[in-house]
Amino acid sequence: QSVVTQPPSVSGTPGQRVTISCFGSSSNIGKNALNWYQQLPGAAPKLVMYRNDQRPLGVPDRFSGSKSGASASLAISGLQSEDEADYYCAVWDDSLDFVVFGGGTKLTVL
Amino acid sequence: EVQLVESGGGLVQPGGSLRLSCSASAFSISNYAMDWVRQAPGKGLEFVAAITENRGSTYYADSVRGRFTISTDNSRNTLYLQMSSLRPDDTALYYCVQDMRNWGQGTLVTVSS
């Protein structure tokens, strides 16, 4: 059981907007900046959001991030089939003294 | 373009040791924190170890602390993970990560008799 939790799966149709949530506590999300990673099937993870809401170069502006208190979310608008992947949040935990990952959310584009 | 190439994975018996390497290019690892993250087959991502950019501190997941050691060789621009007392649940694809941003393709470690 991870200290940071995500829904196991979300789905949407092309063009739709979906949100993936990440719930933590005051020792992790409530205190530190969070990253989001996209992992396509058979590939290494790729950073799609850092410091809660900063998009790396090359990541479409359809991706946006936010954080409030001890929870965070990644939103993907104008959903495309190429967005189908596993998404993970990651954040430093001050109590554990290491990075914790959410369990991952599988995004299915119907 | 940042490139991270892991090597050193393979099949090892329980209780054995292995050293993973991560060769970096297009940047100097001495200027960045570096991390190891693993992924067991069909499972999620798990932090393994990190080393700060000034090499003053290292951090380990509870599951590997005391068995794994992270280190760097700045002259070779290479990150290492020395693994000992390996267990079957250490079986995973091990990724080298630059400052939790850029990822290598991973090297597979299988612990089995």
Coordinates of N, CA and C in Angstrom, one line a residue:
Chain A
Q1 N 0.9 -1.2 0.0 CA 0.0 0.0 0.0 C 0.9 1.2 0.0
S2 N 0.8 2.0 -1.1 CA 1.6 3.2 -1.2 C 1.1 4.3 -0.3
V3 N 2.0 5.2 0.2 CA 1.6 6.3 1.0 C 0.9 7.4 0.2
V4 N 1.1 7.3 -1.1 CA 0.5 8.2 -2.1 C -0.4 7.4 -3.0
T5 N -1.7 7.7 -3.1 CA -2.6 6.9 -3.8 C -3.2 7.6 -5.0
Q6 N -3.4 6.7 -6.0 CA -4.0 7.1 -7.3 C -5.1 6.1 -7.6
P7 N -6.1 6.6 -8.4 CA -7.0 5.6 -8.9 C -6.4 4.6 -9.9
P8 N -6.7 3.4 -9.8 CA -6.1 2.4 -10.7 C -6.3 2.7 -12.2
S9 N -7.4 3.2 -12.5 CA -7.7 3.4 -13.9 C -8.7 4.6 -14.1
V10 N -8.5 5.2 -15.3 CA -9.5 6.3 -15.8 C -9.6 6.0 -17.2
S11 N -10.7 6.5 -17.8 CA -10.9 6.4 -19.2 C -11.7 7.6 -19.8
G12 N -11.5 7.8 -21.1 CA -12.2 8.9 -21.8 C -12.2 8.6 -23.2
T13 N -13.0 9.4 -23.9 CA -13.1 9.3 -25.4 C -12.3 10.4 -26.0
P14 N -11.9 10.2 -27.2 CA -11.1 11.2 -27.9 C -11.7 12.6 -27.9
G15 N -10.9 13.6 -27.5 CA -11.4 15.0 -27.4 C -11.9 15.3 -26.0
Q16 N -12.1 14.3 -25.2 CA -12.6 14.6 -23.9 C -11.5 15.1 -23.0
R17 N -11.8 15.6 -21.8 CA -10.9 16.0 -20.8 C -11.0 15.0 -19.6
V18 N -9.8 14.5 -19.2 CA -9.8 13.6 -18.1 C -8.8 14.1 -17.0
T19 N -9.1 13.7 -15.8 CA -8.2 14.1 -14.7 C -7.8 12.9 -13.9
I20 N -6.5 12.9 -13.6 CA -5.9 11.8 -12.8 C -5.5 12.4 -11.4
S21 N -5.9 11.9 -10.3 CA -5.7 12.4 -9.0 C -4.6 11.7 -8.3
C22 N -4.0 12.4 -7.3 CA -3.0 11.8 -6.5 C -3.2 12.3 -5.1
F23 N -3.4 11.4 -4.1 CA -3.7 11.8 -2.8 C -2.5 11.4 -1.8
G24 N -2.1 12.4 -1.0 CA -1.0 12.1 -0.1 C -1.3 12.6 1.3
S25 N -0.3 13.2 1.9 CA -0.4 13.6 3.3 C 0.5 14.9 3.5
S26 N 0.5 15.4 4.7 CA 1.2 16.6 5.0 C 2.7 16.4 5.0
S27 N 3.2 15.1 5.0 CA 4.6 14.9 4.9 C 5.1 14.8 3.5
N28 N 4.2 14.7 2.5 CA 4.7 14.6 1.1 C 4.0 15.6 0.3
I29 N 2.9 15.4 -0.3 CA 2.3 16.3 -1.2 C 2.0 17.7 -0.5
G30 N 1.6 17.6 0.7 CA 1.3 18.8 1.5 C 2.4 19.7 1.7
K31 N 3.7 19.2 1.5 CA 4.8 20.0 1.8 C 5.8 20.2 0.6
N32 N 5.8 19.2 -0.3 CA 6.8 19.2 -1.4 C 6.2 19.2 -2.8
A33 N 7.0 19.7 -3.7 CA 6.5 19.7 -5.1 C 6.4 18.3 -5.7
L34 N 5.6 18.1 -6.7 CA 5.2 16.8 -7.2 C 5.5 16.7 -8.7
N35 N 5.9 15.6 -9.1 CA 6.1 15.3 -10.6 C 5.1 14.3 -11.1
W36 N 4.9 14.3 -12.4 CA 4.0 13.4 -13.1 C 4.8 12.7 -14.2
Y37 N 4.7 11.4 -14.3 CA 5.3 10.7 -15.4 C 4.3 9.9 -16.2
Q38 N 4.6 9.8 -17.5 CA 3.8 9.0 -18.4 C 4.6 7.8 -18.9
Q39 N 4.1 6.6 -18.8 CA 4.8 5.5 -19.3 C 4.0 4.8 -20.3
L40 N 4.4 4.9 -21.6 CA 3.7 4.2 -22.7 C 4.1 2.7 -22.6
P41 N 3.3 1.8 -23.2 CA 3.5 0.4 -23.1 C 4.9 0.1 -23.6
G42 N 5.7 -0.6 -22.8 CA 7.0 -1.1 -23.2 C 8.1 -0.1 -23.2
A43 N 7.8 1.1 -22.7 CA 8.8 2.2 -22.8 C 9.2 2.7 -21.4
A44 N 10.2 3.4 -21.3 CA 10.6 4.0 -20.0 C 9.7 5.2 -19.7
P45 N 9.6 5.5 -18.4 CA 8.7 6.7 -18.0 C 9.3 8.0 -18.6
K46 N 8.4 8.9 -18.8 CA 8.8 10.2 -19.3 C 8.1 11.3 -18.4
L47 N 8.9 12.3 -18.1 CA 8.4 13.4 -17.3 C 7.4 14.2 -18.1
V48 N 6.2 14.4 -17.6 CA 5.2 15.3 -18.3 C 4.8 16.5 -17.5
M49 N 5.2 16.5 -16.2 CA 4.8 17.7 -15.3 C 5.8 17.7 -14.2
Y50 N 6.4 18.8 -13.9 CA 7.3 18.9 -12.7 C 6.9 20.1 -11.8
R51 N 7.3 20.1 -10.6 CA 7.0 21.1 -9.7 C 5.5 21.5 -9.7
N52 N 4.7 20.5 -9.7 CA 3.2 20.5 -9.6 C 2.6 20.9 -10.9
D53 N 3.0 22.0 -11.6 CA 2.3 22.6 -12.7 C 3.2 23.1 -13.8
Q54 N 4.5 22.6 -13.8 CA 5.4 23.1 -14.9 C 5.5 22.0 -16.0
R55 N 5.3 22.4 -17.2 CA 5.4 21.5 -18.3 C 6.8 21.5 -18.9
P56 N 7.4 20.3 -19.1 CA 8.7 20.3 -19.7 C 8.6 20.6 -21.2
L57 N 9.7 21.1 -21.8 CA 9.7 21.4 -23.2 C 9.2 20.1 -24.0
G58 N 8.3 20.3 -25.0 CA 7.9 19.2 -25.8 C 6.6 18.5 -25.4
V59 N 6.2 18.8 -24.1 CA 5.0 18.2 -23.7 C 3.8 19.2 -24.1
P60 N 2.8 18.6 -24.8 CA 1.7 19.5 -25.3 C 1.0 20.2 -24.2
D61 N 0.5 21.4 -24.5 CA -0.2 22.2 -23.5 C -1.6 21.6 -23.2
R62 N -1.9 20.5 -23.8 CA -3.1 19.8 -23.4 C -3.0 19.2 -22.0
F63 N -1.7 19.1 -21.5 CA -1.4 18.6 -20.2 C -1.3 19.7 -19.2
S64 N -1.9 19.6 -18.1 CA -1.8 20.6 -17.0 C -1.8 20.0 -15.7
G65 N -1.2 20.6 -14.7 CA -1.1 20.1 -13.4 C -1.5 21.1 -12.3
S66 N -2.0 20.6 -11.2 CA -2.4 21.4 -10.1 C -2.2 20.7 -8.8
K67 N -2.1 21.5 -7.7 CA -2.0 20.9 -6.4 C -2.8 21.8 -5.4
S68 N -3.4 21.1 -4.5 CA -4.1 21.8 -3.4 C -4.0 21.0 -2.1
G69 N -3.4 21.5 -1.1 CA -3.2 20.8 0.1 C -2.4 19.6 -0.1
A70 N -2.9 18.4 0.3 CA -2.2 17.2 0.2 C -2.7 16.3 -1.0
S71 N -3.3 17.0 -2.0 CA -3.7 16.3 -3.2 C -3.2 17.0 -4.4
A72 N -3.1 16.3 -5.5 CA -2.7 16.9 -6.8 C -3.4 16.2 -7.9
S73 N -3.4 16.9 -9.1 CA -4.1 16.2 -10.2 C -3.4 16.6 -11.5
L74 N -3.5 15.7 -12.4 CA -3.0 15.9 -13.8 C -4.2 15.9 -14.7
A75 N -4.4 16.9 -15.5 CA -5.5 17.0 -16.4 C -5.0 16.9 -17.8
I76 N -5.7 16.1 -18.6 CA -5.4 16.0 -20.1 C -6.6 16.4 -20.8
S77 N -6.5 17.4 -21.6 CA -7.7 17.9 -22.4 C -7.5 17.5 -23.9
G78 N -8.5 17.5 -24.6 CA -8.4 17.1 -26.0 C -7.8 15.7 -26.2
L79 N -8.3 14.8 -25.4 CA -7.7 13.4 -25.3 C -7.4 12.8 -26.7
Q80 N -6.2 12.2 -26.8 CA -5.9 11.5 -28.0 C -5.5 10.1 -27.7
S81 N -5.6 9.3 -28.8 CA -5.3 7.8 -28.6 C -3.8 7.6 -28.1
E82 N -2.9 8.5 -28.5 CA -1.5 8.4 -28.1 C -1.3 8.7 -26.6
D83 N -2.3 9.2 -25.9 CA -2.2 9.5 -24.5 C -2.4 8.3 -23.7
E84 N -2.9 7.2 -24.3 CA -3.1 6.0 -23.6 C -1.8 5.4 -23.0
A85 N -1.8 5.4 -21.7 CA -0.5 5.0 -21.0 C -0.8 4.9 -19.5
D86 N 0.2 4.5 -18.8 CA 0.2 4.6 -17.3 C 0.8 5.9 -16.8
Y87 N 0.2 6.5 -15.8 CA 0.6 7.8 -15.3 C 0.9 7.6 -13.8
Y88 N 2.1 8.1 -13.4 CA 2.5 8.1 -12.0 C 2.8 9.4 -11.5
C89 N 2.4 9.7 -10.2 CA 2.8 10.9 -9.5 C 4.0 10.4 -8.6
A90 N 4.9 11.4 -8.3 CA 6.0 11.1 -7.4 C 6.3 12.4 -6.6
V91 N 6.7 12.2 -5.4 CA 6.9 13.3 -4.5 C 7.9 12.9 -3.3
W92 N 8.7 13.8 -2.9 CA 9.5 13.5 -1.7 C 8.7 13.4 -0.4
D93 N 9.0 12.5 0.4 CA 8.3 12.3 1.7 C 9.3 12.7 2.8
D94 N 8.9 13.7 3.6 CA 9.8 14.2 4.6 C 9.9 13.2 5.8
S95 N 8.9 12.4 6.0 CA 9.0 11.4 7.1 C 9.8 10.2 6.7
L96 N 9.6 9.7 5.5 CA 10.3 8.5 5.0 C 11.7 8.9 4.6
D97 N 11.9 10.1 4.2 CA 13.2 10.6 3.6 C 13.6 9.9 2.3
F98 N 12.6 9.7 1.5 CA 12.9 9.3 0.1 C 11.6 9.6 -0.7
V99 N 11.8 9.4 -2.1 CA 10.7 9.7 -3.0 C 9.7 8.6 -2.9
V100 N 8.4 8.9 -2.9 CA 7.4 8.0 -3.0 C 6.6 8.2 -4.3
F101 N 6.3 7.0 -4.9 CA 5.5 7.0 -6.2 C 4.0 6.6 -5.8
G102 N 3.1 7.2 -6.5 CA 1.7 6.7 -6.5 C 1.7 5.3 -7.2
G103 N 0.7 4.5 -7.0 CA 0.6 3.2 -7.6 C 0.4 3.2 -9.1
G104 N 0.1 4.3 -9.7 CA -0.1 4.4 -11.1 C -1.5 4.4 -11.5
T105 N -1.8 5.1 -12.6 CA -3.2 5.1 -13.1 C -3.1 4.8 -14.6
K106 N -3.9 3.8 -15.0 CA -3.9 3.4 -16.4 C -5.0 4.2 -17.1
L107 N -4.6 5.0 -18.1 CA -5.5 5.8 -18.9 C -5.9 5.0 -20.1
T108 N -7.1 4.8 -20.3 CA -7.6 4.1 -21.5 C -8.4 5.1 -22.3
V109 N -8.1 5.2 -23.6 CA -8.8 6.1 -24.5 C -9.8 5.2 -25.3
L110 N -11.0 5.3 -25.1 CA -12.1 4.4 -25.6 C -12.3 4.7 -27.1
Chain B
E1 N 21.5 16.1 -26.5 CA 20.4 15.4 -25.9 C 20.9 14.5 -24.8
V2 N 20.3 14.7 -23.6 CA 20.7 13.8 -22.5 C 20.5 12.4 -22.8
Q3 N 21.5 11.6 -22.5 CA 21.4 10.1 -22.7 C 21.9 9.4 -21.4
L4 N 21.1 8.4 -21.0 CA 21.5 7.6 -19.9 C 21.4 6.1 -20.3
V5 N 22.5 5.4 -20.2 CA 22.6 4.0 -20.6 C 23.0 3.1 -19.5
E6 N 22.0 2.3 -19.0 CA 22.3 1.4 -17.9 C 22.9 0.1 -18.4
S7 N 23.7 -0.6 -17.6 CA 24.2 -1.9 -17.9 C 24.5 -2.6 -16.6
G8 N 24.8 -3.9 -16.7 CA 25.2 -4.7 -15.6 C 24.2 -5.6 -15.0
G9 N 22.9 -5.5 -15.6 CA 21.9 -6.4 -15.1 C 22.1 -7.8 -15.6
G10 N 21.3 -8.7 -15.0 CA 21.5 -10.1 -15.4 C 20.8 -11.0 -14.4
L11 N 21.1 -12.3 -14.5 CA 20.5 -13.3 -13.6 C 21.5 -13.6 -12.5
V12 N 21.0 -13.5 -11.3 CA 21.9 -13.8 -10.1 C 21.1 -14.6 -9.1
Q13 N 21.8 -15.4 -8.4 CA 21.2 -16.3 -7.4 C 20.8 -15.5 -6.1
P14 N 19.8 -15.9 -5.4 CA 19.5 -15.2 -4.1 C 20.8 -15.2 -3.2
G15 N 21.0 -14.0 -2.6 CA 22.1 -13.8 -1.7 C 23.3 -13.3 -2.5
G16 N 23.3 -13.2 -3.8 CA 24.4 -12.8 -4.6 C 24.5 -11.3 -4.7
S17 N 25.4 -10.8 -5.5 CA 25.7 -9.4 -5.7 C 25.8 -9.1 -7.1
L18 N 25.6 -7.8 -7.4 CA 25.6 -7.3 -8.8 C 25.9 -5.8 -8.7
R19 N 26.6 -5.2 -9.7 CA 26.8 -3.8 -9.7 C 26.2 -3.3 -11.0
L20 N 25.3 -2.3 -10.9 CA 24.7 -1.7 -12.1 C 25.5 -0.4 -12.4
S21 N 25.6 -0.1 -13.7 CA 26.3 1.1 -14.1 C 25.3 1.9 -14.9
C22 N 25.5 3.2 -14.9 CA 24.7 4.1 -15.8 C 25.7 5.2 -16.4
S23 N 25.9 5.1 -17.7 CA 26.8 6.0 -18.3 C 26.0 7.2 -18.9
A24 N 26.4 8.4 -18.5 CA 25.6 9.6 -18.9 C 26.4 10.3 -20.0
S25 N 25.6 10.9 -20.9 CA 26.2 11.8 -21.9 C 25.4 13.0 -22.1
A26 N 26.0 14.1 -22.6 CA 25.4 15.4 -22.9 C 25.2 16.2 -21.6
F27 N 25.7 15.7 -20.5 CA 25.6 16.5 -19.3 C 26.6 15.9 -18.3
S28 N 27.0 16.7 -17.3 CA 27.9 16.2 -16.3 C 27.1 15.8 -15.1
I29 N 27.3 14.5 -14.7 CA 26.5 14.1 -13.5 C 26.9 14.8 -12.2
S30 N 28.0 15.4 -12.2 CA 28.5 16.1 -11.0 C 27.6 17.3 -10.7
N31 N 26.8 17.7 -11.7 CA 26.0 18.9 -11.5 C 24.5 18.6 -11.2
Y32 N 24.2 17.3 -11.0 CA 22.9 16.9 -10.8 C 22.7 15.8 -9.7
A33 N 21.6 15.9 -9.0 CA 21.2 14.7 -8.2 C 20.9 13.6 -9.2
M34 N 21.2 12.4 -8.8 CA 21.0 11.2 -9.6 C 20.2 10.1 -8.8
D35 N 19.4 9.3 -9.5 CA 18.5 8.4 -8.8 C 18.5 7.0 -9.5
W36 N 18.2 6.0 -8.8 CA 17.8 4.7 -9.3 C 16.3 4.5 -8.9
V37 N 15.6 4.0 -9.9 CA 14.2 3.7 -9.7 C 14.0 2.3 -10.3
R38 N 13.2 1.4 -9.7 CA 13.0 0.1 -10.3 C 11.5 -0.2 -10.6
Q39 N 11.3 -1.2 -11.4 CA 9.9 -1.6 -11.7 C 9.9 -3.1 -11.9
A40 N 9.2 -3.7 -10.9 CA 9.1 -5.2 -11.0 C 8.1 -5.5 -12.1
P41 N 8.3 -6.7 -12.7 CA 7.4 -7.1 -13.9 C 5.9 -6.9 -13.6
G42 N 5.3 -6.1 -14.4 CA 3.9 -5.8 -14.3 C 3.5 -5.0 -13.1
K43 N 4.4 -4.3 -12.5 CA 4.1 -3.5 -11.3 C 4.5 -2.0 -11.5
G44 N 4.3 -1.2 -10.5 CA 4.5 0.2 -10.6 C 6.0 0.5 -10.3
L45 N 6.2 1.8 -10.3 CA 7.5 2.4 -10.1 C 7.9 2.4 -8.6
E46 N 9.1 2.1 -8.3 CA 9.6 2.2 -6.9 C 10.9 2.9 -6.8
F47 N 11.0 3.9 -6.0 CA 12.3 4.6 -5.7 C 13.2 3.6 -5.1
V48 N 14.5 3.6 -5.5 CA 15.5 2.7 -4.9 C 16.5 3.5 -4.1
A49 N 17.2 4.5 -4.8 CA 18.2 5.3 -4.1 C 18.5 6.6 -4.9
A50 N 19.0 7.5 -4.1 CA 19.4 8.8 -4.7 C 20.7 9.3 -4.1
I51 N 21.4 10.2 -4.9 CA 22.6 10.8 -4.4 C 22.5 12.3 -4.8
T52 N 22.8 13.2 -3.8 CA 22.6 14.6 -4.1 C 23.8 15.1 -5.0
E53 N 23.5 16.3 -5.6 CA 24.5 16.8 -6.6 C 25.8 17.1 -5.9
N54 N 25.9 17.5 -4.7 CA 27.2 17.7 -4.0 C 27.8 16.4 -3.4
R55 N 27.0 15.3 -3.7 CA 27.5 14.0 -3.2 C 27.6 13.9 -1.7
G56 N 26.9 14.9 -1.0 CA 27.0 14.9 0.4 C 26.0 14.0 1.1
S57 N 25.0 13.6 0.4 CA 23.9 12.8 1.0 C 23.5 11.7 0.0
T58 N 23.1 10.6 0.6 CA 22.5 9.5 -0.1 C 21.2 9.1 0.6
Y59 N 20.3 8.6 -0.2 CA 19.0 8.2 0.4 C 18.6 6.9 -0.2
Y60 N 17.9 6.1 0.6 CA 17.6 4.7 0.2 C 16.2 4.4 0.6
A61 N 15.5 3.6 -0.2 CA 14.2 3.0 0.2 C 14.4 2.1 1.3
D62 N 13.5 1.9 2.2 CA 13.6 1.0 3.3 C 13.9 -0.4 2.8
S63 N 13.3 -0.8 1.7 CA 13.5 -2.2 1.2 C 14.9 -2.5 0.8
V64 N 15.8 -1.5 0.6 CA 17.1 -1.8 0.1 C 18.2 -1.2 1.0
R65 N 17.8 -0.4 2.0 CA 18.8 0.2 2.9 C 19.6 -0.9 3.6
G66 N 21.0 -0.7 3.5 CA 21.9 -1.6 4.2 C 22.3 -2.7 3.2
R67 N 21.7 -2.8 2.1 CA 22.1 -3.8 1.1 C 22.6 -3.2 -0.2
F68 N 22.1 -2.0 -0.6 CA 22.4 -1.4 -1.8 C 23.2 -0.1 -1.5
T69 N 24.2 0.2 -2.4 CA 24.9 1.5 -2.2 C 25.0 2.2 -3.6
I70 N 24.6 3.5 -3.5 CA 24.7 4.3 -4.7 C 25.9 5.2 -4.7
S71 N 26.6 5.3 -5.8 CA 27.8 6.1 -5.9 C 28.0 6.6 -7.3
T72 N 29.0 7.5 -7.4 CA 29.3 8.1 -8.8 C 30.8 8.1 -9.0
D73 N 31.2 8.1 -10.2 CA 32.5 8.3 -10.7 C 32.5 9.5 -11.7
N74 N 32.8 10.7 -11.2 CA 32.6 11.9 -12.0 C 33.6 11.8 -13.2
S75 N 34.7 11.2 -13.0 CA 35.7 11.2 -14.1 C 35.2 10.3 -15.3
R76 N 34.4 9.4 -15.0 CA 33.8 8.5 -16.0 C 32.3 8.9 -16.3
N77 N 31.9 10.0 -15.6 CA 30.5 10.4 -15.8 C 29.5 9.3 -15.7
T78 N 29.7 8.5 -14.6 CA 28.9 7.2 -14.5 C 28.4 7.1 -13.1
L79 N 27.1 6.6 -13.0 CA 26.4 6.4 -11.8 C 26.5 4.9 -11.5
Y80 N 26.6 4.4 -10.3 CA 26.6 3.0 -10.0 C 25.5 2.7 -8.9
L81 N 25.2 1.4 -8.9 CA 24.3 0.9 -7.8 C 24.9 -0.5 -7.5
Q82 N 25.6 -0.6 -6.3 CA 26.1 -1.8 -5.9 C 25.0 -2.5 -5.1
M83 N 24.7 -3.7 -5.5 CA 23.6 -4.5 -4.8 C 24.1 -5.8 -4.2
S84 N 23.8 -6.0 -3.0 CA 24.3 -7.2 -2.4 C 23.1 -7.9 -1.6
S85 N 23.3 -9.1 -1.1 CA 22.3 -9.8 -0.4 C 20.9 -9.8 -1.2
L86 N 21.1 -10.0 -2.5 CA 19.9 -9.9 -3.4 C 18.8 -10.9 -3.1
R87 N 17.6 -10.5 -3.2 CA 16.4 -11.4 -2.9 C 15.6 -11.5 -4.2
P88 N 14.7 -12.5 -4.2 CA 13.8 -12.6 -5.4 C 13.0 -11.4 -5.6
D89 N 12.6 -10.7 -4.5 CA 11.7 -9.5 -4.8 C 12.5 -8.3 -5.2
D90 N 13.8 -8.4 -5.4 CA 14.6 -7.4 -6.1 C 14.5 -7.5 -7.6
T91 N 13.9 -8.5 -8.1 CA 13.8 -8.7 -9.5 C 13.0 -7.6 -10.1
A92 N 13.6 -6.8 -11.1 CA 13.0 -5.7 -11.6 C 13.8 -5.1 -12.8
L93 N 13.2 -4.2 -13.5 CA 13.9 -3.3 -14.4 C 14.4 -2.1 -13.7
Y94 N 15.7 -1.9 -13.7 CA 16.3 -0.8 -12.9 C 16.6 0.4 -13.8
Y95 N 16.0 1.5 -13.5 CA 16.2 2.7 -14.3 C 17.2 3.7 -13.6
C96 N 18.0 4.3 -14.4 CA 18.8 5.4 -13.9 C 18.1 6.7 -14.3
V97 N 18.0 7.7 -13.4 CA 17.3 8.9 -13.6 C 18.1 10.1 -13.2
Q98 N 18.1 11.1 -14.1 CA 18.8 12.4 -13.8 C 17.8 13.3 -13.1
D99 N 18.1 13.5 -11.8 CA 17.3 14.5 -11.0 C 15.8 14.3 -11.2
M100 N 15.4 13.0 -11.2 CA 14.0 12.7 -11.4 C 13.3 13.3 -12.6
R101 N 14.1 13.6 -13.7 CA 13.6 14.1 -14.9 C 13.8 13.2 -16.1
N102 N 15.1 13.0 -16.5 CA 15.4 12.2 -17.7 C 15.7 10.8 -17.2
W103 N 15.1 9.8 -18.0 CA 15.3 8.4 -17.6 C 16.0 7.6 -18.7
G104 N 16.8 6.6 -18.2 CA 17.4 5.7 -19.2 C 16.4 4.6 -19.6
Q105 N 16.8 3.6 -20.3 CA 15.9 2.6 -20.8 C 15.8 1.4 -19.8
G106 N 16.7 1.4 -18.9 CA 16.7 0.3 -17.8 C 17.5 -0.9 -18.1
T107 N 17.9 -1.6 -17.1 CA 18.6 -2.8 -17.2 C 17.9 -3.8 -16.2
L108 N 17.7 -5.0 -16.7 CA 16.9 -6.0 -16.0 C 17.7 -6.9 -15.1
V109 N 17.3 -6.9 -13.8 CA 17.9 -7.8 -12.8 C 16.9 -8.9 -12.4
T110 N 17.4 -10.1 -12.5 CA 16.5 -11.2 -12.2 C 17.3 -12.0 -11.1
V111 N 16.6 -12.1 -9.9 CA 17.2 -12.9 -8.8 C 16.4 -14.2 -8.7
S112 N 17.1 -15.3 -9.0 CA 16.4 -16.6 -9.0 C 17.4 -17.7 -8.9
S113 N 17.0 -18.8 -8.3 CA 17.9 -19.9 -8.2 C 17.6 -20.9 -9.4

